[in-house]
Short mmCIF file of C-alpha atoms and ligand atoms in Angstrom, two decimals:
data_model
loop_
_atom_site.label_atom_id
_atom_site.label_comp_id
_atom_site.label_asym_id
_atom_site.label_seq_id
_atom_site.Cartn_x
_atom_site.Cartn_y
_atom_site.Cartn_z
CA UNK A 490 14.20 32.43 7.45
CA UNK A 491 11.25 33.83 9.35
CA UNK A 492 8.30 31.58 10.41
CA UNK A 493 5.78 32.76 7.69
CA UNK A 494 8.25 32.34 4.94
CA UNK A 495 9.03 28.52 6.50
CA UNK A 496 5.70 27.86 6.68
CA UNK A 497 4.94 28.98 3.07
CA UNK A 498 7.96 26.89 2.03
CA UNK A 499 6.63 23.89 3.68
CA UNK A 500 3.00 24.45 2.23
CA UNK A 501 4.89 24.60 -1.34
CA UNK A 502 6.81 21.41 -0.64
CA UNK A 503 3.69 19.70 0.43
CA UNK A 504 1.83 20.66 -2.97
CA UNK A 505 4.91 19.48 -4.92
CA UNK A 506 4.59 15.98 -3.12
CA UNK A 507 1.04 15.99 -4.10
CA UNK A 508 1.90 16.89 -7.81
CA UNK A 509 4.57 14.17 -7.85
CA UNK A 510 3.30 10.94 -9.61
CA UNK A 511 3.41 8.19 -6.98
CA UNK A 512 3.51 4.31 -7.15
CA UNK A 513 1.83 2.66 -3.96
CA UNK A 514 2.78 -0.84 -3.02
CA UNK A 515 1.56 -1.39 0.35
CA UNK A 516 -1.96 -0.34 1.00
CA UNK A 517 -4.41 -2.71 2.96
CA UNK A 518 -8.05 -1.90 1.73
CA UNK A 519 -9.60 -1.67 5.03
CA UNK A 520 -7.11 0.47 6.68
CA UNK A 521 -7.25 2.96 3.94
CA UNK A 522 -10.87 3.68 4.25
CA UNK A 523 -11.89 7.35 4.76
CA UNK A 524 -12.85 8.23 8.48
CA UNK A 525 -15.83 9.92 7.15
CA UNK A 526 -17.14 6.74 5.53
CA UNK A 527 -16.12 4.82 8.85
CA UNK A 528 -18.16 7.15 10.84
CA UNK A 529 -21.30 7.02 8.55
CA UNK A 530 -21.07 3.21 8.45
CA UNK A 531 -20.78 3.01 12.26
CA UNK A 532 -23.90 5.63 12.76
CA UNK A 533 -26.08 3.17 10.34
CA UNK A 534 -25.02 0.29 12.60
CA UNK A 535 -25.66 2.13 15.76
CA UNK A 536 -29.01 2.97 14.62
CA UNK A 537 -29.80 -0.55 13.94
CA UNK A 538 -28.51 -1.53 17.35
CA UNK A 539 -25.58 -3.76 16.19
CA UNK A 540 -23.00 -1.33 17.74
CA UNK A 541 -23.04 1.65 20.22
CA UNK A 542 -22.04 4.54 17.87
CA UNK A 543 -20.57 6.67 20.80
CA UNK A 544 -18.27 3.95 21.87
CA UNK A 545 -16.69 3.48 18.67
CA UNK A 546 -16.67 7.04 17.31
CA UNK A 547 -13.44 8.12 19.45
CA UNK A 548 -11.89 4.99 18.52
CA UNK A 549 -12.14 5.67 14.94
CA UNK A 550 -10.94 9.26 15.44
CA UNK A 551 -8.05 8.49 17.78
CA UNK A 552 -4.70 9.27 16.31
CA UNK A 553 -1.94 7.16 17.73
CA UNK A 554 -2.50 3.45 17.83
CA UNK A 555 -0.37 0.62 19.43
CA UNK A 556 -0.34 -2.93 17.36
CA UNK A 557 -3.07 -4.29 19.68
CA UNK A 558 -5.40 -1.19 19.21
CA UNK A 559 -4.87 -1.58 15.40
CA UNK A 560 -5.94 -5.08 15.29
CA UNK A 561 -8.89 -4.43 17.67
CA UNK A 562 -9.79 -1.63 15.07
CA UNK A 563 -9.71 -4.04 12.25
CA UNK A 564 -12.03 -6.08 13.71
CA UNK A 565 -14.30 -3.29 14.31
CA UNK A 566 -13.78 -2.04 10.66
CA UNK A 567 -14.56 -5.41 9.46
CA UNK A 568 -17.88 -5.21 11.06
CA UNK A 569 -18.67 -1.95 9.85
CA UNK A 570 -17.59 -3.11 6.08
CA UNK A 571 -18.32 -6.81 5.48
CA UNK A 572 -21.22 -6.83 3.13
CA UNK A 573 -20.90 -6.87 -0.65
CA UNK A 574 -22.34 -3.20 -1.24
CA UNK A 575 -19.99 -1.77 1.47
CA UNK A 576 -16.85 -3.54 0.09
CA UNK A 577 -17.57 -2.24 -3.42
CA UNK A 578 -18.15 1.47 -1.94
CA UNK A 579 -15.07 1.43 -0.02
CA UNK A 580 -12.85 -0.10 -3.00
CA UNK A 581 -14.24 2.75 -5.05
CA UNK A 582 -13.41 5.45 -2.73
CA UNK A 583 -10.02 4.15 -1.68
CA UNK A 584 -8.96 4.09 -5.40
CA UNK A 585 -10.47 7.90 -5.80
CA UNK A 586 -8.39 9.02 -2.88
CA UNK A 587 -5.33 7.62 -4.22
CA UNK A 588 -6.01 8.79 -7.66
CA UNK A 589 -6.76 12.46 -6.36
CA UNK A 590 -3.27 12.61 -4.84
CA UNK A 591 -1.55 11.60 -8.18
CA UNK A 592 -0.94 7.91 -7.31
CA UNK A 593 -0.66 6.49 -10.90
CA UNK A 594 0.04 2.89 -10.03
CA UNK A 595 -1.77 1.40 -7.02
CA UNK A 596 -1.39 -2.29 -5.68
CA UNK A 597 -4.27 -2.53 -3.16
CA UNK A 598 -4.20 -5.65 -0.77
CA UNK A 599 -7.08 -7.19 1.07
CA UNK A 600 -7.83 -10.45 2.83
CA UNK A 601 -10.70 -12.46 1.01
CA UNK A 602 -13.41 -12.93 3.71
CA UNK A 603 -15.88 -15.85 4.08
CA UNK A 604 -19.02 -14.59 5.85
CA UNK A 605 -21.89 -17.08 5.55
CA UNK A 606 -24.21 -14.53 7.38
CA UNK A 607 -23.88 -12.18 4.36
CA UNK A 608 -23.82 -14.84 1.56
CA UNK A 609 -20.20 -13.78 1.25
CA UNK A 610 -17.37 -16.14 -0.07
CA UNK A 611 -13.78 -15.49 -0.87
CA UNK A 612 -14.53 -14.90 -4.38
CA UNK A 613 -17.70 -12.94 -4.09
CA UNK A 614 -15.80 -10.53 -1.80
CA UNK A 615 -12.94 -9.98 -4.41
CA UNK A 616 -15.75 -9.74 -6.96
CA UNK A 617 -17.08 -6.79 -4.98
CA UNK A 618 -13.80 -5.35 -4.49
CA UNK A 619 -13.58 -5.41 -8.43
CA UNK A 620 -16.80 -3.95 -8.90
CA UNK A 621 -15.92 -0.96 -6.78
CA UNK A 622 -12.71 -0.60 -8.91
CA UNK A 623 -14.89 -0.52 -12.10
CA UNK A 624 -17.37 1.90 -10.59
CA UNK A 625 -14.61 4.81 -10.20
CA UNK A 626 -15.42 7.60 -12.73
CA UNK A 627 -13.25 10.36 -11.73
CA UNK A 628 -10.44 8.55 -13.38
CA UNK A 629 -9.76 5.79 -15.79
CA UNK A 630 -8.92 2.66 -13.68
CA UNK A 631 -6.66 0.32 -15.52
CA UNK A 632 -7.40 -2.95 -13.85
CA UNK A 633 -4.46 -5.04 -15.56
CA UNK A 634 -4.15 -8.54 -15.65
CA UNK A 635 -1.99 -11.17 -16.86
CA UNK A 636 -3.12 -10.60 -20.75
CA UNK A 637 -1.92 -7.22 -20.60
CA UNK A 638 1.11 -8.07 -22.66
CA UNK A 639 -1.14 -8.85 -25.46
CA UNK A 640 -3.41 -6.01 -25.02
CA UNK A 641 -2.53 -3.46 -27.83
CA UNK A 642 -4.97 -0.88 -26.84
CA UNK A 643 -3.31 -0.64 -23.47
CA UNK A 644 0.30 -0.85 -24.49
CA UNK A 645 -0.38 1.90 -27.12
CA UNK A 646 -2.44 4.33 -24.97
CA UNK A 647 -0.87 7.58 -24.37
CA UNK A 648 -0.33 7.74 -20.87
CA UNK A 649 -1.28 10.69 -18.39
CA UNK A 650 -0.18 13.73 -19.98
CA UNK A 651 0.33 15.67 -16.89
CA UNK A 652 0.56 19.02 -18.61
CA UNK A 653 -2.40 18.44 -20.41
CA UNK A 654 -5.70 19.08 -18.45
CA UNK A 655 -7.74 17.93 -21.20
CA UNK A 656 -7.00 14.06 -20.61
CA UNK A 657 -8.59 12.23 -18.10
CA UNK A 658 -6.27 10.94 -15.43
CA UNK A 659 -5.51 7.28 -15.43
CA UNK A 660 -4.57 4.91 -12.40
CA UNK A 661 -3.23 1.42 -13.03
CA UNK A 662 -4.53 -0.94 -10.13
CA UNK A 663 -3.67 -4.42 -9.29
CA UNK A 664 -5.10 -6.52 -6.30
CA UNK A 665 -2.92 -8.69 -4.04
CA UNK A 666 -4.72 -11.30 -1.79
CA UNK A 667 -3.53 -11.22 1.71
CA UNK A 668 -3.33 -14.47 3.87
CA UNK A 669 -4.10 -13.57 7.37
CA UNK A 670 -1.88 -14.75 10.09
CA UNK A 671 -4.88 -16.02 11.85
CA UNK A 672 -6.02 -18.47 9.26
CA UNK A 673 -5.49 -22.08 8.84
CA UNK A 674 -3.14 -23.74 6.23
CA UNK A 675 -6.23 -24.63 4.25
CA UNK A 676 -7.99 -21.37 4.31
CA UNK A 677 -4.49 -19.97 3.33
CA UNK A 678 -4.34 -22.24 0.41
CA UNK A 679 -7.92 -21.30 -0.50
CA UNK A 680 -6.53 -17.67 -0.95
CA UNK A 681 -3.71 -18.80 -3.14
CA UNK A 682 -5.95 -20.80 -5.46
CA UNK A 683 -8.52 -17.83 -5.51
CA UNK A 684 -5.54 -15.68 -6.66
CA UNK A 685 -4.88 -18.04 -9.36
CA UNK A 686 -8.23 -18.34 -10.54
CA UNK A 687 -8.76 -14.61 -10.60
CA UNK A 688 -5.31 -13.63 -12.40
CA UNK A 689 -7.21 -12.64 -15.32
CA UNK A 690 -9.40 -10.09 -13.40
CA UNK A 691 -7.00 -8.13 -11.71
CA UNK A 692 -5.29 -9.99 -8.91
CA UNK A 693 -1.59 -10.08 -9.29
CA UNK A 694 -0.01 -11.26 -6.04
CA UNK A 695 -0.27 -12.55 -2.62
CA UNK A 696 0.49 -10.93 0.78
CA UNK A 697 1.15 -12.24 4.16
CA UNK A 698 -0.21 -10.06 6.85
CA UNK A 699 -2.18 -9.75 10.09
CA UNK A 700 -1.33 -9.31 13.64
CA UNK A 701 2.31 -10.13 13.96
CA UNK A 702 2.20 -11.65 17.21
CA UNK A 703 -0.34 -14.51 15.91
CA UNK A 704 0.18 -17.58 14.36
CA UNK A 705 3.12 -19.78 13.24
CA UNK A 706 5.06 -19.62 9.92
CA UNK A 707 4.67 -23.31 9.40
CA UNK A 708 1.01 -22.79 9.08
CA UNK A 709 1.27 -20.50 5.83
CA UNK A 710 4.36 -21.91 4.54
CA UNK A 711 2.51 -24.32 2.50
CA UNK A 712 0.12 -21.87 1.03
CA UNK A 713 3.36 -19.49 0.31
CA UNK A 714 5.14 -22.27 -1.29
CA UNK A 715 2.21 -23.10 -3.48
CA UNK A 716 2.05 -19.57 -4.66
CA UNK A 717 5.72 -19.60 -5.33
CA UNK A 718 5.36 -22.86 -7.64
CA UNK A 719 2.56 -21.19 -9.44
CA UNK A 720 4.73 -18.06 -10.15
CA UNK A 721 2.66 -15.66 -8.29
CA UNK A 722 4.57 -12.70 -7.02
CA UNK A 723 4.71 -12.51 -3.15
CA UNK A 724 5.20 -9.92 -0.48
CA UNK A 725 5.39 -10.73 3.15
CA UNK A 726 5.06 -8.32 6.20
CA UNK A 727 8.45 -9.00 7.95
CA UNK A 728 9.90 -8.09 11.34
CA UNK A 729 7.07 -5.69 12.61
CA UNK A 730 7.95 -7.44 15.95
CA UNK A 731 11.39 -8.98 16.78
CA UNK A 732 10.16 -12.65 16.16
CA UNK A 733 13.57 -14.10 15.03
CA UNK A 734 12.51 -17.35 13.73
CA UNK A 735 10.06 -15.86 11.32
CA UNK A 736 12.24 -12.86 10.27
CA UNK A 737 15.12 -15.58 9.23
CA UNK A 738 12.21 -17.99 7.71
CA UNK A 739 11.15 -14.84 5.69
CA UNK A 740 14.55 -13.90 4.53
CA UNK A 741 15.16 -17.58 3.50
CA UNK A 742 11.91 -18.02 1.69
CA UNK A 743 13.13 -14.67 -0.13
CA UNK A 744 9.85 -13.34 -1.53
CA UNK A 745 9.63 -10.69 -4.39
CA UNK A 746 9.23 -7.91 -1.84
CA UNK A 747 9.18 -7.35 1.95
CA UNK A 748 7.08 -4.86 4.11
CA UNK A 749 8.41 -2.90 7.04
CA UNK A 750 11.76 -4.77 8.29
CA UNK A 751 11.58 -2.87 11.65
CA UNK A 752 13.02 -5.22 14.05
CA UNK A 753 15.93 -7.12 12.33
CA UNK A 754 19.16 -7.76 14.05
CA UNK A 755 22.60 -7.28 12.46
CA UNK A 756 22.85 -10.58 10.95
CA UNK A 757 19.45 -10.28 9.34
CA UNK A 758 19.97 -6.82 8.14
CA UNK A 759 23.13 -8.12 6.43
CA UNK A 760 21.18 -10.84 4.93
CA UNK A 761 18.58 -8.49 3.62
CA UNK A 762 21.12 -6.32 2.10
CA UNK A 763 22.86 -9.00 0.48
CA UNK A 764 19.88 -10.60 -1.21
CA UNK A 765 18.63 -6.88 -2.15
CA UNK A 766 14.93 -7.92 -1.52
CA UNK A 767 12.82 -4.35 -2.06
CA UNK A 768 11.41 -3.08 0.87
CA UNK A 769 8.00 -1.41 1.32
CA UNK A 770 8.77 1.24 3.82
CA UNK A 771 5.92 2.46 5.90
CA UNK A 772 7.14 5.39 7.90
CA UNK A 773 4.07 6.74 9.94
CA UNK A 774 2.67 3.32 10.51
CA UNK A 775 5.92 2.25 11.99
CA UNK A 776 6.23 5.23 14.30
CA UNK A 777 2.53 5.02 15.32
CA UNK A 778 2.79 1.18 16.14
CA UNK A 779 6.22 1.36 17.94
CA UNK A 780 8.03 -0.60 15.12
CA UNK A 781 10.45 2.50 14.83
CA UNK A 782 11.26 4.50 17.79
CA UNK A 783 10.66 7.80 15.77
CA UNK A 784 10.73 9.23 12.19
CA UNK A 785 14.49 10.58 12.93
CA UNK A 786 15.38 7.23 13.99
CA UNK A 787 13.58 5.34 11.49
CA UNK A 788 15.68 2.55 9.59
CA UNK A 789 14.47 4.40 6.12
CA UNK A 790 17.80 6.44 6.52
CA UNK A 791 19.98 3.24 6.74
CA UNK A 792 18.42 1.72 3.65
CA UNK A 793 18.29 4.69 1.46
CA UNK A 794 22.09 5.64 2.10
CA UNK A 795 23.03 1.91 1.49
CA UNK A 796 20.98 2.35 -2.02
CA UNK A 797 18.82 -0.65 -0.90
CA UNK A 798 15.77 -0.96 -3.34
CA UNK A 799 12.84 0.57 -1.46
CA UNK A 800 9.53 2.15 -2.02
CA UNK A 801 7.74 4.59 0.14
CA UNK A 802 4.16 3.38 1.31
CA UNK A 803 1.13 4.11 3.45
CA UNK A 804 0.13 0.72 4.87
CA UNK A 805 -3.03 2.21 6.38
CA UNK A 806 -3.74 5.68 5.35
CA UNK A 807 -7.07 5.87 6.87
CA UNK A 808 -6.13 4.11 10.16
CA UNK A 809 -2.98 6.31 10.35
CA UNK A 810 -4.32 9.43 8.87
CA UNK A 811 -1.81 9.74 6.26
CA UNK A 812 -1.31 9.64 2.65
CA UNK A 813 1.41 8.76 0.05
CA UNK A 814 1.96 12.43 -0.43
CA UNK A 815 2.78 13.04 3.27
CA UNK A 816 5.03 10.03 3.33
CA UNK A 817 6.99 11.83 0.72
CA UNK A 818 6.77 14.82 2.55
CA UNK A 819 8.04 13.33 5.73
CA UNK A 820 11.08 11.93 4.17
CA UNK A 821 11.94 15.36 2.79
CA UNK A 822 11.28 17.17 6.01
CA UNK A 823 12.95 14.59 8.28
CA UNK A 824 15.84 13.33 6.22
CA UNK A 825 16.46 16.40 3.89
CA UNK A 826 16.05 14.71 0.47
CA UNK A 827 15.90 17.07 -2.25
CA UNK A 828 13.16 17.37 -4.95
CA UNK A 829 15.41 15.39 -7.42
CA UNK A 830 16.10 12.64 -4.89
CA UNK A 831 12.30 12.22 -4.19
CA UNK A 832 11.47 12.16 -7.59
CA UNK A 833 14.11 9.55 -8.21
CA UNK A 834 12.49 7.46 -5.15
CA UNK A 835 9.04 7.74 -6.82
CA UNK A 836 10.27 6.66 -10.18
CA UNK A 837 12.35 3.86 -8.89
CA UNK A 838 9.28 2.26 -7.41
CA UNK A 839 8.27 1.28 -10.79
CA UNK A 840 11.03 -1.42 -10.78
CA UNK A 841 9.43 -3.31 -7.85
CA UNK A 842 5.75 -3.29 -9.14
CA UNK A 843 4.35 -6.63 -9.65
CA UNK A 844 2.85 -5.72 -13.20
CA UNK A 845 4.56 -6.76 -16.27
CA UNK A 846 6.79 -4.85 -18.66
CA UNK A 847 4.05 -2.96 -20.69
CA UNK A 848 2.72 -1.23 -17.37
CA UNK A 849 6.22 -0.65 -16.53
CA UNK A 850 7.11 1.10 -19.64
CA UNK A 851 3.81 3.08 -19.62
CA UNK A 852 4.62 4.21 -16.03
CA UNK A 853 8.11 5.41 -17.01
CA UNK A 854 6.38 7.52 -19.76
CA UNK A 855 4.41 9.00 -17.07
CA UNK A 856 7.57 9.85 -14.93
CA UNK A 857 9.03 11.25 -18.00
CA UNK A 858 6.49 13.55 -18.83
CA UNK A 859 6.24 14.64 -15.16
CA UNK A 860 9.85 15.29 -14.86
CA UNK A 861 9.54 18.25 -17.17
CA UNK A 862 6.91 19.96 -15.39
CA UNK A 863 8.31 18.86 -11.70
CA UNK A 864 11.83 19.42 -12.13
CA UNK A 865 12.23 22.77 -13.74
CA UNK A 866 15.32 24.45 -12.83
CA UNK A 867 13.37 26.80 -10.65
CA UNK A 868 12.51 23.69 -8.42
CA UNK A 869 16.15 22.82 -7.70
CA UNK A 870 16.59 26.39 -5.92
CA UNK A 871 16.59 26.52 -2.22
CA UNK A 872 13.67 28.02 -1.04
CA UNK A 873 14.35 31.38 0.63
C1 6MZ B 1873 -0.16 -2.00 10.91
N1 6MZ B 1873 0.44 -3.02 10.23
C2 6MZ B 1873 -0.18 -4.13 9.88
N2 6MZ B 1873 0.63 -5.38 10.06
C3 6MZ B 1873 0.00 -6.62 9.77
N3 6MZ B 1873 -1.28 -6.54 9.19
C4 6MZ B 1873 -1.79 -5.34 8.76
C5 6MZ B 1873 -1.38 -4.43 9.19
N4 6MZ B 1873 -2.29 -3.17 8.67
C6 6MZ B 1873 -3.26 -3.91 8.08
N5 6MZ B 1873 -3.14 -5.34 8.14
C7 6MZ B 1873 -3.82 -6.27 7.67
O1 6MZ B 1873 -4.75 -5.84 6.92
C8 6MZ B 1873 -6.17 -6.11 7.46
C9 6MZ B 1873 -7.09 -5.03 7.09
O2 6MZ B 1873 -7.23 -4.87 5.69
P1 6MZ B 1873 -8.26 -5.84 4.75
O3 6MZ B 1873 -9.09 -6.38 5.55
O4 6MZ B 1873 -7.28 -7.01 4.45
O5 6MZ B 1873 -8.51 -5.24 3.63
C10 6MZ B 1873 -5.98 -6.15 8.73
O6 6MZ B 1873 -7.07 -6.96 9.35
C11 6MZ B 1873 -4.63 -7.19 8.91
O7 6MZ B 1873 -4.57 -8.53 8.64
ZN1 ZN B 1874 0.71 -3.75 5.97
#
């Protein structure tokens, strides 16, 4: 194939990955903010003399990031974003961005923050996020809750007809509350209790995240245990760094899902596979932070070949300049997956969502409709 035709084929594949309905299970709110919004916010704070805009501009626009740089950047992002109106704005934009690339189900995770100076409590922070989700106009946002099972209008709603442009697009959104590894046991417990309190307002699970070289498993265990006892689904960042003790503890804890699993040794790998915990795979994030040596050597291939349950995710689409469509494209380009394998991968992620059966049913219908359009016989033909 000459270069021109190769470029055209790649472009077509990228478009196909955008058109593919997708399920996003691992996206941090503050890591998914548009660069343009961060720059605008930085400029405003620069004008007020709170930060020096020129110092942060290059940091925001930089592309490759070590773990240390990431967490320094998050501290900066939190200075830029933590007031109620800004939280509302970024939540709205993040959902709009995912919906624009045909993400049909989104679990967005965020760390509830107390900030006395802004009159912010963990609850008011999450309410500001929810306000942002409700402010989205470009698509219908279905913020589902634990009552959804009994909500007839939702379960009977005809879902996105991808071949019918007259229908407004829909996106299901659920919120996961993150425990930051820097937090105390009592702060972590507050987050779990908040999740319980807000379970009828779109909060559907708990996440453990934060700088992987900070904190001790014993500190968050009581909160995670409490969440388990309350029946709240849990996902845990696991093995971003080779912390043997914590990786073992996470596998023994057996959460509903784990993220990353980069630095597992043979024994841990065996255990993960035997208990078949679904894995949230974040290719670009892992390569950029050094959790995986390269795309080609990413552990996606091993898990995929072993038919281990997994789902492609972005982690921090803003921070790492990626999108979920791009992650699917990278899998095709790097590991040679066909369109039907990519479609199956996207569709299989429905099994691992924290939403209940009615939402899953609706998602399956979306994929069925999309299959007709995306998997035409011509789509199977090799590009020439
Ligand atoms: C790169 N890999 C990662 N590993 C671990 N934690 C991460 C992360 N990326 C993001 N976070 C967690 O999410 C927060 C930002 O979003 P929220 O303020 O919660 O919306 C970060 O401060 C960190 O705690
Ligand atoms: Zn993450």
